[in-house]
mmCIF file of C-alpha atoms and ligand atoms in Angstrom:
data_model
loop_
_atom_site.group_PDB
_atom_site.id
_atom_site.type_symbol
_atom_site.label_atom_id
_atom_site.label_comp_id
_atom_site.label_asym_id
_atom_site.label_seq_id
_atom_site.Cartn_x
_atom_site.Cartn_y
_atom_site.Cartn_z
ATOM 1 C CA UNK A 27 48.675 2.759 10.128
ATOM 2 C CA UNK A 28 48.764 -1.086 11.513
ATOM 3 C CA UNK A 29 51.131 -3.431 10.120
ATOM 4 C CA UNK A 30 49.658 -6.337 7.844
ATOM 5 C CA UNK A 31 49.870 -9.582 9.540
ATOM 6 C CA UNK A 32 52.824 -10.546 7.448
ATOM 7 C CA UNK A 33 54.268 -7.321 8.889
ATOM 8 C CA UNK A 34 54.964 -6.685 4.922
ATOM 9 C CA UNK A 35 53.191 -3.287 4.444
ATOM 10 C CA UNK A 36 50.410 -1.123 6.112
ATOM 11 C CA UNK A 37 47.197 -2.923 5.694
ATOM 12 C CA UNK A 38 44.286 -0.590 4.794
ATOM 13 C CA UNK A 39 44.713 2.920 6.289
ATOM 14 C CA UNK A 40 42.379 4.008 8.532
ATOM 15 C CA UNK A 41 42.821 7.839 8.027
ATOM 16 C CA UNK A 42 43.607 9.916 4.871
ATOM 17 C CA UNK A 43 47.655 10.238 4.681
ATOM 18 C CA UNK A 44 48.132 13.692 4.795
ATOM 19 C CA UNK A 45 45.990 15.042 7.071
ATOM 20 C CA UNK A 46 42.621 16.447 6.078
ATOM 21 C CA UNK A 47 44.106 16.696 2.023
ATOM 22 C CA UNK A 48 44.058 13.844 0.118
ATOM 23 C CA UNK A 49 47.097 13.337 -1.762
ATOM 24 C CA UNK A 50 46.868 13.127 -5.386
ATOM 25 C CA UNK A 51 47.767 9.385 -6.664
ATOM 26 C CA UNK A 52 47.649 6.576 -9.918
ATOM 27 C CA UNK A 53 45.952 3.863 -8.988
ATOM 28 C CA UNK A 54 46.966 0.581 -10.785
ATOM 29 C CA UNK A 55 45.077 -2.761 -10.154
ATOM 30 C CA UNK A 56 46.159 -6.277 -10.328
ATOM 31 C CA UNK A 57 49.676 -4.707 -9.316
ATOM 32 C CA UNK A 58 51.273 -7.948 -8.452
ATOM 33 C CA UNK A 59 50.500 -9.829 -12.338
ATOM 34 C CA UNK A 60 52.526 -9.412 -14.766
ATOM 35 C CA UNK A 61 52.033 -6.202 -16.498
ATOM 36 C CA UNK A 62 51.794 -4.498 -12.886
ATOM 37 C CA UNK A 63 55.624 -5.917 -12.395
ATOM 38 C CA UNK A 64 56.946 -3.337 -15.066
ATOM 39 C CA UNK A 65 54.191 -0.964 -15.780
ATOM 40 C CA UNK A 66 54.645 0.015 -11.567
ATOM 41 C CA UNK A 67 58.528 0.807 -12.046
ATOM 42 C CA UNK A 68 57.940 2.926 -15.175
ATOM 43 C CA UNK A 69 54.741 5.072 -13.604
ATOM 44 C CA UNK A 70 56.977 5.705 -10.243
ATOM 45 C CA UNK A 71 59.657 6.842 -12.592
ATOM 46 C CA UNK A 72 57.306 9.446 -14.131
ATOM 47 C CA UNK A 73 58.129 12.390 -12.078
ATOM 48 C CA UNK A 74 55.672 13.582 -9.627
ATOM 49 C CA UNK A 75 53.719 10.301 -9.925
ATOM 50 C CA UNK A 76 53.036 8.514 -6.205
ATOM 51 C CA UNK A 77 51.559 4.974 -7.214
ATOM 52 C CA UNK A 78 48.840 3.385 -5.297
ATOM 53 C CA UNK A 79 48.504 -0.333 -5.140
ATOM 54 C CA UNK A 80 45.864 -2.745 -5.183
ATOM 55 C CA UNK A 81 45.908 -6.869 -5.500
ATOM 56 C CA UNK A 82 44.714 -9.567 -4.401
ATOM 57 C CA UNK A 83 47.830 -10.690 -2.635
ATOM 58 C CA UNK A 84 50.547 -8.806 -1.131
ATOM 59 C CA UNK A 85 52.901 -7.530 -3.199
ATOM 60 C CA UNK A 86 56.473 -8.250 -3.890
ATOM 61 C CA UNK A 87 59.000 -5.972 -1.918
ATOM 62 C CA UNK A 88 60.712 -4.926 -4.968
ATOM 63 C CA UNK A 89 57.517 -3.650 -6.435
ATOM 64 C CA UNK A 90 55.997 -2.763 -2.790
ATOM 65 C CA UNK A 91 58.828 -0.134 -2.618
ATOM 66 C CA UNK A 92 57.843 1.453 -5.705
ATOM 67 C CA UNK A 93 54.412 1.983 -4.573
ATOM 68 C CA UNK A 94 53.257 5.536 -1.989
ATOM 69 C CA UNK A 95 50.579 2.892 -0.289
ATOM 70 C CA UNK A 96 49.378 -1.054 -1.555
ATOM 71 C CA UNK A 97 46.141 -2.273 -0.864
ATOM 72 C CA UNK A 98 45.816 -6.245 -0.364
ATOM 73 C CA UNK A 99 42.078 -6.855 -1.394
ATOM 74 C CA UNK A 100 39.470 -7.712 -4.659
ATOM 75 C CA UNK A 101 38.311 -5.505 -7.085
ATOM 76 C CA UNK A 102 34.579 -6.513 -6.179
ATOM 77 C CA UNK A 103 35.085 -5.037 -2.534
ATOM 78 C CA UNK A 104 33.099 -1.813 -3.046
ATOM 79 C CA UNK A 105 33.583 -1.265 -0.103
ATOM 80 C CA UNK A 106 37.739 -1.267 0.076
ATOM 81 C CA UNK A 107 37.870 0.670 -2.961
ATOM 82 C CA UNK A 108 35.538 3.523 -1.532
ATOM 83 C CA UNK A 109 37.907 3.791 1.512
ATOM 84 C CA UNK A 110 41.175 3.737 -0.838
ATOM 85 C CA UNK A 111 39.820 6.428 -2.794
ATOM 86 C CA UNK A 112 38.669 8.083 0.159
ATOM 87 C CA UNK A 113 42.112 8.723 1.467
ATOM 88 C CA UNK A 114 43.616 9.651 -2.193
ATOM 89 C CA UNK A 115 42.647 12.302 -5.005
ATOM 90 C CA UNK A 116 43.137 9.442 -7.934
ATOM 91 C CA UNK A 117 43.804 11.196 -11.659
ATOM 92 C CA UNK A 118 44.347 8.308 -13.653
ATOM 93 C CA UNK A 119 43.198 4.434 -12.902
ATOM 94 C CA UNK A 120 44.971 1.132 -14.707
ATOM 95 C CA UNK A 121 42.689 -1.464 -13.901
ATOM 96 C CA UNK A 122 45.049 -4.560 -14.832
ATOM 97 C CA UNK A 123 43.159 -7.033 -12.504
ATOM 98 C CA UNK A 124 41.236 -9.498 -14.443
ATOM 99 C CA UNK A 125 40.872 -13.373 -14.301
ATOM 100 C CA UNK A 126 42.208 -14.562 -17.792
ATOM 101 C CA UNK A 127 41.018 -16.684 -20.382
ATOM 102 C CA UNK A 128 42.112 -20.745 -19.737
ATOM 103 C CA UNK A 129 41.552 -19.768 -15.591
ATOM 104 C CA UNK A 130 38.124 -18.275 -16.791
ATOM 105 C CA UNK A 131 36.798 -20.635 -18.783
ATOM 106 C CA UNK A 132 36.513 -23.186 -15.217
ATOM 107 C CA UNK A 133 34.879 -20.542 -13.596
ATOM 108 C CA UNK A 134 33.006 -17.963 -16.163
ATOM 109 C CA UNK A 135 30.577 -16.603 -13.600
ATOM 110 C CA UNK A 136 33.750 -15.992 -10.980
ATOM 111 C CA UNK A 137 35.495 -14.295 -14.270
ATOM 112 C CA UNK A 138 32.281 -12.137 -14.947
ATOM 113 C CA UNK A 139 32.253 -11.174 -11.165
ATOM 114 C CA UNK A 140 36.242 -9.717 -11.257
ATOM 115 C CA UNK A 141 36.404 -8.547 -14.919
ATOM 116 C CA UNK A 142 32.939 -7.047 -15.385
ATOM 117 C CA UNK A 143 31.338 -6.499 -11.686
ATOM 118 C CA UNK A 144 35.360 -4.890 -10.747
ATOM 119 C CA UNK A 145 35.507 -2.965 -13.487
ATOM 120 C CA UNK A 146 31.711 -1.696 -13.336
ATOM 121 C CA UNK A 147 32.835 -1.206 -9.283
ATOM 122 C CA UNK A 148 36.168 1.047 -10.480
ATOM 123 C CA UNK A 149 34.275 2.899 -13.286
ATOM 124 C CA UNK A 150 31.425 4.400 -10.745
ATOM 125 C CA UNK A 151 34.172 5.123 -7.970
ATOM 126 C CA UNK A 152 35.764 6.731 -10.788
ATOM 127 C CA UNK A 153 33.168 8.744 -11.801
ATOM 128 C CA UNK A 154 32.525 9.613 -8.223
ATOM 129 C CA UNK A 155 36.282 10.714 -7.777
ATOM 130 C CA UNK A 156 35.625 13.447 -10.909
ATOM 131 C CA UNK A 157 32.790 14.770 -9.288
ATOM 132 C CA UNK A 158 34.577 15.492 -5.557
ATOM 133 C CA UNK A 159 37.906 16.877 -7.454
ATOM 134 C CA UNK A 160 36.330 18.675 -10.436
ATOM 135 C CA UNK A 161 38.744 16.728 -13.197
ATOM 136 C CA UNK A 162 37.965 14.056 -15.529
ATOM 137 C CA UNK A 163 39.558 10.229 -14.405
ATOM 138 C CA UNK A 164 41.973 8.859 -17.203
ATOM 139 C CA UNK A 165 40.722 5.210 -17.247
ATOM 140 C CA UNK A 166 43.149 2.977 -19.026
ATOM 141 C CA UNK A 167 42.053 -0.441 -19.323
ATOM 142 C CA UNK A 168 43.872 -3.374 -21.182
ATOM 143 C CA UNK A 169 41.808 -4.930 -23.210
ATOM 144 C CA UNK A 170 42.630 -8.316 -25.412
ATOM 145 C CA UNK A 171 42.198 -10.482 -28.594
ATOM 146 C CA UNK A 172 40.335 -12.573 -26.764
ATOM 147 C CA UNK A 173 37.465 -10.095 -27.558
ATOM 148 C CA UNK A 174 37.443 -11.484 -30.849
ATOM 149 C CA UNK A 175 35.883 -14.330 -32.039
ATOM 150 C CA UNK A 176 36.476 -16.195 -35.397
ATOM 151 C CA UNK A 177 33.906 -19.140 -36.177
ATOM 152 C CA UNK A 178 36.564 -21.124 -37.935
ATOM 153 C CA UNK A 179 40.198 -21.555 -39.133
ATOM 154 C CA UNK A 180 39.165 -21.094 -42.947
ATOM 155 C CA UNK A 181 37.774 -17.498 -42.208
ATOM 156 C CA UNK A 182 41.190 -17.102 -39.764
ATOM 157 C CA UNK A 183 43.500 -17.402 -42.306
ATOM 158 C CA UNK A 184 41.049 -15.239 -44.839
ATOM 159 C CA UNK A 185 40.839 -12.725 -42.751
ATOM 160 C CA UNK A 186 44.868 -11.661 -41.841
ATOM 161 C CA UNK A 187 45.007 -8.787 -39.918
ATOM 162 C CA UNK A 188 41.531 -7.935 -38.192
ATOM 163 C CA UNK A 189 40.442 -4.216 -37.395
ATOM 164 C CA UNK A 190 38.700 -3.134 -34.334
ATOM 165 C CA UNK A 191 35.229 -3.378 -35.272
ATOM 166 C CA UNK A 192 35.546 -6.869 -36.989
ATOM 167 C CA UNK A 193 34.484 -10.862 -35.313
ATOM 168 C CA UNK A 194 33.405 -9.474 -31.904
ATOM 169 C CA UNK A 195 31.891 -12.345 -31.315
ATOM 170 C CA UNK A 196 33.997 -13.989 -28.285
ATOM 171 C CA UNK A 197 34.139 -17.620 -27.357
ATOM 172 C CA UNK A 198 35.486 -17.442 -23.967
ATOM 173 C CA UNK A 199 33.889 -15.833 -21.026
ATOM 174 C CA UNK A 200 37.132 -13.635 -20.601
ATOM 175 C CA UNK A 201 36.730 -12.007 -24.048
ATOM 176 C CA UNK A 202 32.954 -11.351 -23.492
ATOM 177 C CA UNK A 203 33.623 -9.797 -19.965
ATOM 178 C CA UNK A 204 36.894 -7.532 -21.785
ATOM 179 C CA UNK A 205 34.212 -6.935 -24.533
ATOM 180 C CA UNK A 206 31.707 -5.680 -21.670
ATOM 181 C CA UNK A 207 34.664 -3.834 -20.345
ATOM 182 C CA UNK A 208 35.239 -1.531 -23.483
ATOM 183 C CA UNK A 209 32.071 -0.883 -23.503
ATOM 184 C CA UNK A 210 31.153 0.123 -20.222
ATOM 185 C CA UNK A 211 34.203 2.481 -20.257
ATOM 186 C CA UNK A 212 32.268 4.256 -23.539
ATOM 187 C CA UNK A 213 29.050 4.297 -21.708
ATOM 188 C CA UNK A 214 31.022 6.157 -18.462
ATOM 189 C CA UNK A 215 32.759 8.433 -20.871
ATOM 190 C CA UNK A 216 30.188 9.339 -23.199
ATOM 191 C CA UNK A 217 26.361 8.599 -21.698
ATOM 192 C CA UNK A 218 27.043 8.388 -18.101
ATOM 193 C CA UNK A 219 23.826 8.869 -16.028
ATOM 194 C CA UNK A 220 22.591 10.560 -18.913
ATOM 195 C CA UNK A 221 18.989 11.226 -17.730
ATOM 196 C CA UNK A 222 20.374 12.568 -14.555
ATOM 197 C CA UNK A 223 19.965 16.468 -13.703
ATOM 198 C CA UNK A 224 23.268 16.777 -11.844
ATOM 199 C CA UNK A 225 25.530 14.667 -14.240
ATOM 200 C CA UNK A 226 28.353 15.402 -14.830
ATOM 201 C CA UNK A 227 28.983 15.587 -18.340
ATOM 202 C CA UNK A 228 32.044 12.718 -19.607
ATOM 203 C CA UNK A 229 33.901 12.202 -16.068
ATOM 204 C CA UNK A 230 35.285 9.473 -17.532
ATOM 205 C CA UNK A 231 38.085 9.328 -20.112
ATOM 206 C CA UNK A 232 38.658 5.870 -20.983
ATOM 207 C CA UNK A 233 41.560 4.652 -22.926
ATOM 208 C CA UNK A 234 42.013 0.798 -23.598
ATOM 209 C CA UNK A 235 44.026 -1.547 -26.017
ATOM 210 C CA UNK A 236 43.129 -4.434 -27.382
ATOM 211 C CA UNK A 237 46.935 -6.506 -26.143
ATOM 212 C CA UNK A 238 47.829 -9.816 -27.948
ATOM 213 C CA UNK A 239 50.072 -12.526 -26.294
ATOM 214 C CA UNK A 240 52.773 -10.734 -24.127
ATOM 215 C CA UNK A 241 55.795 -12.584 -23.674
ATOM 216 C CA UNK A 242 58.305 -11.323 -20.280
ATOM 217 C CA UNK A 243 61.667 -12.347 -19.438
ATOM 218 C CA UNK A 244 61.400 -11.761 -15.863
ATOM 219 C CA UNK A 245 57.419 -13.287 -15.330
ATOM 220 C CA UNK A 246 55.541 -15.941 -16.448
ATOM 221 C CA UNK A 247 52.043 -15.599 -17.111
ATOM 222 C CA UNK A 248 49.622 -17.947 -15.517
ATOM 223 C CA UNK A 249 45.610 -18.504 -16.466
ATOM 224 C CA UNK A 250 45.762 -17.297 -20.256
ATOM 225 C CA UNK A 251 45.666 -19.069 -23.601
ATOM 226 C CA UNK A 252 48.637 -17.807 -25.105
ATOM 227 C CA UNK A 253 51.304 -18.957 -22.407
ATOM 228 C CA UNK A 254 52.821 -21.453 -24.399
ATOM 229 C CA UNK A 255 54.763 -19.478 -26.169
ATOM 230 C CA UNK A 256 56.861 -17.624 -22.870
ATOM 231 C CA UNK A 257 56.203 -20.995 -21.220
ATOM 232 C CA UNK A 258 57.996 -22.620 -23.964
ATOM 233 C CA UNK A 259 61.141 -19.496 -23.642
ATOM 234 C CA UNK A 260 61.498 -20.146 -20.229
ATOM 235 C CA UNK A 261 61.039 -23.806 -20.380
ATOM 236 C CA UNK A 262 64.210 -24.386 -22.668
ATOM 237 C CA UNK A 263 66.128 -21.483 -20.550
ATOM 238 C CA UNK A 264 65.726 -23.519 -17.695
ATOM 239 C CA UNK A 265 66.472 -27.348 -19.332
ATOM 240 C CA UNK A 266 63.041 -28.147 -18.667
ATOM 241 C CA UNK A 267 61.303 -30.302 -21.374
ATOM 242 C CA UNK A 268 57.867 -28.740 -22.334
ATOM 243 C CA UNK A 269 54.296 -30.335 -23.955
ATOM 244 C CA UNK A 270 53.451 -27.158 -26.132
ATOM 245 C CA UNK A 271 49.202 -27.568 -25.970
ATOM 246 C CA UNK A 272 48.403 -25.786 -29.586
ATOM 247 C CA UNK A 273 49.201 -26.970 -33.033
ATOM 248 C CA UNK A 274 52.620 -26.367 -34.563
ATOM 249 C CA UNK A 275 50.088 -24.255 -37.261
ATOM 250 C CA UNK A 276 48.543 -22.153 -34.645
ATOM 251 C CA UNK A 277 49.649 -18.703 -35.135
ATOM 252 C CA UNK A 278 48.514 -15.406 -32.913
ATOM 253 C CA UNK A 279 49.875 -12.173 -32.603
ATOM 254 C CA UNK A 280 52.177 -11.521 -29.687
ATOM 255 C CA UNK A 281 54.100 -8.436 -28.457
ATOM 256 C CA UNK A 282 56.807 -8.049 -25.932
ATOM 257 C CA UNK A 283 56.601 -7.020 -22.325
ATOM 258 C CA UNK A 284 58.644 -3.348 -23.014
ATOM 259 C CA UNK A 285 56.786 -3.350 -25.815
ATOM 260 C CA UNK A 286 53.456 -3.671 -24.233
ATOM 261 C CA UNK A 287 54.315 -0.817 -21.161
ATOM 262 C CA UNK A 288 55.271 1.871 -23.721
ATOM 263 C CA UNK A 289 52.114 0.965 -25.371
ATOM 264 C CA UNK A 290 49.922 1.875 -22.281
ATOM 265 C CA UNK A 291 52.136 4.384 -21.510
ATOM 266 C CA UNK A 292 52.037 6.203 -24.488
ATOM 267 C CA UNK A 293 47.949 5.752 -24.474
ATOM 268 C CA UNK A 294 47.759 7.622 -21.353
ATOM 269 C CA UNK A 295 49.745 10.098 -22.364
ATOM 270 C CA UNK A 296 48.306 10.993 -25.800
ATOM 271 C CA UNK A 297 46.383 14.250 -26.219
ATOM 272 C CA UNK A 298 43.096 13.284 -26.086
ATOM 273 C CA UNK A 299 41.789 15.440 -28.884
ATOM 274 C CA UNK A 300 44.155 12.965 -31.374
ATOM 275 C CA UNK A 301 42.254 10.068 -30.221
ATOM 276 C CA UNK A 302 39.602 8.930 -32.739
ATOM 277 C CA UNK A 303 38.923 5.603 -31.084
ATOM 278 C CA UNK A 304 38.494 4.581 -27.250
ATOM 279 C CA UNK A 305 39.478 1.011 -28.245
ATOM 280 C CA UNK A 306 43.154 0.050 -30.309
ATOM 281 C CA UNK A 307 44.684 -2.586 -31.691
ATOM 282 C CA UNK A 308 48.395 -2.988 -31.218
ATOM 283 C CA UNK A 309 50.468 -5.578 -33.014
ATOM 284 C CA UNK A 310 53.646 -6.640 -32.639
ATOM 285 C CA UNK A 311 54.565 -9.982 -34.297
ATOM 286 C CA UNK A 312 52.376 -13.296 -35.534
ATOM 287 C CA UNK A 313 54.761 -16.293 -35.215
ATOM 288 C CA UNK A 314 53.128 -20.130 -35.426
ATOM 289 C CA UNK A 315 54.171 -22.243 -32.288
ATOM 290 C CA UNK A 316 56.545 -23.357 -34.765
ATOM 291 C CA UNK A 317 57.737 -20.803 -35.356
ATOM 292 C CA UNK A 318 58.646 -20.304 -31.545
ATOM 293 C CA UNK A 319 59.914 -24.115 -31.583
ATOM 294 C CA UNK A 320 62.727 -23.206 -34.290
ATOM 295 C CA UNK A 321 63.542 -19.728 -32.656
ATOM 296 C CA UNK A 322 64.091 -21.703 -29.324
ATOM 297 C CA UNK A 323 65.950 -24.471 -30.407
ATOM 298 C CA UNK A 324 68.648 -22.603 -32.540
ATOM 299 C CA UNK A 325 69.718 -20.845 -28.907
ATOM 300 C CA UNK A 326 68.638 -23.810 -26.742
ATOM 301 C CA UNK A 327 69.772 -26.817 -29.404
ATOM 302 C CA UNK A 328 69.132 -29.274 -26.332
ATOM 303 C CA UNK A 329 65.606 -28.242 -25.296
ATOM 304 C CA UNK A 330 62.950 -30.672 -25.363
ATOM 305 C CA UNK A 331 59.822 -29.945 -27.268
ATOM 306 C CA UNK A 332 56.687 -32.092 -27.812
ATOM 307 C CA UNK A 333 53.484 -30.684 -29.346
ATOM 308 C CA UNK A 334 50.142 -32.283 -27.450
ATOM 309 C CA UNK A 335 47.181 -29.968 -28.598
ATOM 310 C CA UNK A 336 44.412 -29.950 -25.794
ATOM 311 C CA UNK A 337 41.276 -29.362 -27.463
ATOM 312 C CA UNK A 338 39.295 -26.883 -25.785
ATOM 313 C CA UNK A 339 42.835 -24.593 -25.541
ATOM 314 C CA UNK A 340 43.393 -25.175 -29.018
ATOM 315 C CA UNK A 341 39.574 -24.109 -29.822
ATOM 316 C CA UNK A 342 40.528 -20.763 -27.912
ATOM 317 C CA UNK A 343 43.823 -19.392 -29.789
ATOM 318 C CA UNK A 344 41.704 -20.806 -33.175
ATOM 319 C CA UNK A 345 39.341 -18.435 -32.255
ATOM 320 C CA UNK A 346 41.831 -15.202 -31.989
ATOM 321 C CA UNK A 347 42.932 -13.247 -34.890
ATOM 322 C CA UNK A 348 46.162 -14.434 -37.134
ATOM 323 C CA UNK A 349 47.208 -10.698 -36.759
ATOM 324 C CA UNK A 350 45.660 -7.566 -35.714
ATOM 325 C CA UNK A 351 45.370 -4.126 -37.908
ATOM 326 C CA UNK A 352 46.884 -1.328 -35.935
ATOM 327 C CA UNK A 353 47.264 1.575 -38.245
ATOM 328 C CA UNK A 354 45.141 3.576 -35.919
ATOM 329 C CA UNK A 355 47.195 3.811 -32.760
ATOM 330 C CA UNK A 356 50.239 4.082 -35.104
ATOM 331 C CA UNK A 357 48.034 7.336 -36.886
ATOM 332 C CA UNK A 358 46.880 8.952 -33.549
ATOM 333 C CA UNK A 359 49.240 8.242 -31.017
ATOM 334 C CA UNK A 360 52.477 6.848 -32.467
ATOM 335 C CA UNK A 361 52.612 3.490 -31.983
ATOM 336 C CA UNK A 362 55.302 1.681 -33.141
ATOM 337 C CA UNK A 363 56.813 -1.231 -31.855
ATOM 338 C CA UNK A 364 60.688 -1.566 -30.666
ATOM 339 C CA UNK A 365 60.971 -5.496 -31.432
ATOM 340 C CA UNK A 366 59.915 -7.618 -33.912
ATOM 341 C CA UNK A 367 60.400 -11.727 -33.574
ATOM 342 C CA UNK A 368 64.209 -11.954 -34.010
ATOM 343 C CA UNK A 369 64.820 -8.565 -32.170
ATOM 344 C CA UNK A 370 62.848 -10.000 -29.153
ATOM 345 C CA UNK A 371 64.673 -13.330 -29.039
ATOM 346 C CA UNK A 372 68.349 -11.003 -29.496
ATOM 347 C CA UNK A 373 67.762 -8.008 -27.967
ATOM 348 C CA UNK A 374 65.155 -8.581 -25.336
ATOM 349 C CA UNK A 375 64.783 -12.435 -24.196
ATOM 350 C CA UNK A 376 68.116 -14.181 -24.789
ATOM 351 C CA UNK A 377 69.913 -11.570 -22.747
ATOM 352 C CA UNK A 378 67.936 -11.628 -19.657
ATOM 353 C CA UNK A 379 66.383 -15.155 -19.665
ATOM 354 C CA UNK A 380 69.603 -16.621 -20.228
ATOM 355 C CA UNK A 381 71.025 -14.201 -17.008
ATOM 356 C CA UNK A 382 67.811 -15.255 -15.088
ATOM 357 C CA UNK A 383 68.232 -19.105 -15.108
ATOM 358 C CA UNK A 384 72.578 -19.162 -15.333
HETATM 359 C C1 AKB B 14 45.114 -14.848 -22.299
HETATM 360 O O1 AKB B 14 45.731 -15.748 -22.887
HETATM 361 O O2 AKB B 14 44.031 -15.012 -21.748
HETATM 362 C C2 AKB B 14 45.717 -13.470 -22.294
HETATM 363 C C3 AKB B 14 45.221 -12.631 -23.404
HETATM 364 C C4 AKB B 14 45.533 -12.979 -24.821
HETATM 365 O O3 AKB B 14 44.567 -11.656 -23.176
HETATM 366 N N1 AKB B 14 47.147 -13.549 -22.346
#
């Protein structure tokens, strides 16, 4: 193995790693964002589980050292992905890489390439990968709100909580591509080559959830719709005023980070004969940006916070569900969340913003 040029970590392997065996691995995508920051330390905790790599930039050392191998490369290289998976026996995929909805929407063909042309790349390596080692691939792939679509504000607040099969209709090239996404992971599963004489029946078995808003104390999120609310937490954590760019009205659901890993995690892990959906909802809570104003300034009385709605944003969250109906991941796998909005401020964000920024 060379070094990479930053001397960081191995660049791409030229050889399988353990001789003529490949080793068995996870492979999680867009490790470096935000989701691949904590899903990576609880999947190397898992015993027996070696964690492959892949972003589009090197990744952090703390996360790097969780990791058996990293890849630094895109999701639309073919042909990187065939090498990676020719050096490891992957079981399970979780294809976090995507480009997300504000980034998107100033380059939707770019978007479609990464979140539809990757995951269409992943899904037919994936399928390959069954076929060579005889096992079906667990696919888990996170899915948003942004697949939904509401025409107007009226019907928003009509509608409360929405299920799974209600408003897909996105506005925003990033909801159409995660709609396209869902979809294509029930086509693998289910239909897959179906014509085909040698096909392999289901090699697929796709799991995704539909996420809300996820707020982190120890990330920001960059590129999405619904960073003003953690941009506004970390904002006031650090004394710096922030421009909020929705409506003091403009309510979505979010979740928390913790929250948000035990989801996936508990996805994966469900039996796959209690699933009755590939696609879930998962809520968590629905506060306005109000809402996160008054949370934020009764443990940050000095923060500075100006509302300055940008349009075509605003358009976006109007779009998204008030609330999302999750009664069946909480029927057939459990799902239950640990925080709710004053539990999240307490127990979860206070405590380590606060230590973050001191
Ligand atoms: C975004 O704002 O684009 C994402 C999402 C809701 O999926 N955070």
């Amino acid at each position: 193995m060379s070094p990479s040029k930053s001397g960081m970590y191995p660049a791409v392997p030229d050889r399988p790693l353990s001789g003529l065996r490949r080793s068995r691995a996870v492979l999680v995508t867009g490790a470096g964002g935000e989701m691949g920051h904590s899903l990576i330390g609880a999947l190397a905790a898992r015993p027996g589980t070696s964690v492959v790599a892949m972003d589009i930039r090197e990744l952090d050392h703390e996360v790097r050292a969780k990791c058996e191998n990293a890849f630094v490369g895109d999701v639309c290289d073919a042909q990187l992905l065939e090498r990676l998976l020719a050096m490891y026996e992957v079981d399970e995929v979780f294809h976090l890489a995507a480009l997300l909805s504000t980034r998107g929407e100033f380059a939707p063909e770019t978007a479609h390439q990464v979140n539809v042309v990757g995951t269409l790349n992943l899904l037919k390596l994936s399928a390959e990968q069954a076929r060579s080692h005889g096992r079906r691939v667990k696919f888990i792939f996170p899915s948003s709100i942004a697949a939904y679509g509401i025409p107007d504000l009226d019907t928003k607040r009509k509608a409360g909580a929405v299920r799974e099969d209600q408003f897909l209709e996105p506005h925003t090239m990033y909801g159409v591509n995660k709609l396209a996404g869902e979809h294509l992971g029930r086509y693998y599963e289910s239909h897959y080559r179906k014509l085909a004489k040698d096909r392999m029946a289901s090699p697929i078995d796709f799991r995704s959830i539909r996420f809300p808003g996820i707020i982190s104390a120890d990330t920001l999120p960059s590129g999405g719709t619904s960073d003003y609310g953690p941009e506004m937490i970390h904002a006031a954590a650090q004394g710096n005023a922030y421009a909020c760019f929705v409506r003091r009205d403009t309510r979505i659901p979010f979740m928390t980070m913790p929250d948000a890993v035990e989801a996936i995690l508990k996805l994966a892990a469900a039996p796959k004969e209690r699933l009755t959906r590939c696609v879930y909802n998962v809520a968590g809570f629905s506060p306005s940006a109000g809402d996160f104003e008054r949370l934020v300034l009764a443990r940050f009385p000095k923060a500075q916070i100006s509302f300055e709605p940008d349009l075509g944003r605003q358009s976006i969250v109007d779009s998204w569900p008030e609330d999302v109906n999750d009664s069946a991941a909480r029927g057939d796998w459990g799902w239950s969340p640990k925080h709710d909005l004053d539990r999240a401020f307490d127990e979860y964000l206070m405590p380590r913003i606060t230590a973050r920024y001191r």
